[in-house]
Amino acid sequence: MVTDELRAEVARLKKERDAVVLAHYYVTPEVQELADHVGDSFALSRLAATLPASTLVFAGVSFMAESAKLLSPDKVVLMPEPTADCPMAHMVRRETIDRAREQYGDDLAVACYVNSTAEVKSWSDVCVTSSNAVRIVRALPQSNVLFIPDRHLGRFVAEQVPEKNVILNDGFCPIHQAISAAEVEALKAAHPGAPVLAHPECGPEALALADFAGSTSQIIDRAAELAPADCIILTVDGVRAELERRCPSTRFHFPSTRPACPDMERITAERLAACLRDGAGEVGLPPEDVARGARAALDRMLELGR
Ligand code: 13P
Ligand code: SF4
């Protein structure tokens, strides 16, 4: 629980530093409570590009803070827990891109999930998030699309956009992939008729049992729209705080293995306050050629929009 003293100190430090705190839905409820904006990856990228504050404190994993710095290079971007990282962000090899470009030439676009390092983004033509991947891939002029790094989001996109040849890479999110079809079947048996809302990073067997797949914000919006008595959620249980706030009369059920992102959970309210206090955890820009390429891919995503 956040104490009144800590809440007051964070508010004072934010004012002194002209800082805004951005938090992803997967961080703990305490950190979400101290944030000025809580959102999914796309909403947070858009905010990072447009907020007037001179300092952004990013309560999320490194690819999120790095994207914020690329989109707002003149701002100070701080990470309360600089070692918080997303394993999937590294699951692409350069030769996968080179091979595809050699094979398909100009009729290939490389679509890169924002859950990727700046270097991986710089090899790509456009970034996507789980909230806009289908729309962006559909709108690309090329008929072949190499989707990196997540094979599960890539497969979900391929199913929604059958007119394109979507080539998959073999990256994955260990947390979403671990949600088993057996767990989902058990939840469905325990709560018959409850809608199943899933993140598209889930594996194909679990996702096949879902009624809806979308980003964390889209899952929350869908639950609020349906307002069911019971609802089954297949994503990291950090979304629970916002689900319960938006849908007070719905009982939410998560897989019994409790999907949690260990890197996101390392960000604590104390570390957030410490980072505002001493300005530690500053995120730097990558080398200029990497920054240029990565920013172009992110800008293209923002242009193509939601
Ligand atoms: P969102 O695109 O819903 O923010 O998800 C990001 C993420 O890391 C999912 O694991
Ligand atoms: Fe990465 Fe998975 Fe954590 Fe999302 S939940 S940040 S994809 S490890």
Short mmCIF file of C-alpha atoms and ligand atoms in Angstrom, two decimals, residues 26 61 63-64 85-88 113 115 173-176 201 236 261 264, ligand 2:
data_model
loop_
_atom_site.label_atom_id
_atom_site.label_comp_id
_atom_site.label_asym_id
_atom_site.label_seq_id
_atom_site.Cartn_x
_atom_site.Cartn_y
_atom_site.Cartn_z
CA TYR A 26 1.48 -4.67 -16.01
CA VAL A 61 10.41 -2.28 -19.27
CA PHE A 63 11.93 -1.03 -24.74
CA MET A 64 9.12 1.29 -23.56
CA ASP A 85 13.73 -5.77 -19.63
CA CYS A 86 11.44 -7.78 -21.91
CA PRO A 87 13.11 -11.05 -23.02
CA MET A 88 11.14 -11.05 -26.28
CA TYR A 113 6.37 -5.24 -32.61
CA ASN A 115 8.53 -5.12 -27.81
CA CYS A 173 6.59 -13.87 -24.48
CA PRO A 174 7.37 -16.58 -21.90
CA ILE A 175 4.54 -15.40 -19.64
CA HIS A 176 1.72 -15.37 -22.19
CA GLU A 201 0.77 -12.96 -27.28
CA VAL A 236 -0.71 -10.46 -17.05
CA CYS A 261 5.69 -10.18 -15.68
CA MET A 264 7.46 -5.20 -14.59
FE1 SF4 B 2 7.73 -8.79 -22.32
FE2 SF4 B 2 5.95 -10.66 -21.80
FE3 SF4 B 2 6.67 -8.93 -19.89
FE4 SF4 B 2 5.16 -8.14 -21.97
S1 SF4 B 2 4.59 -9.60 -20.38
S2 SF4 B 2 6.93 -7.06 -21.13
S3 SF4 B 2 6.03 -9.38 -23.62
S4 SF4 B 2 7.97 -10.48 -20.87
#
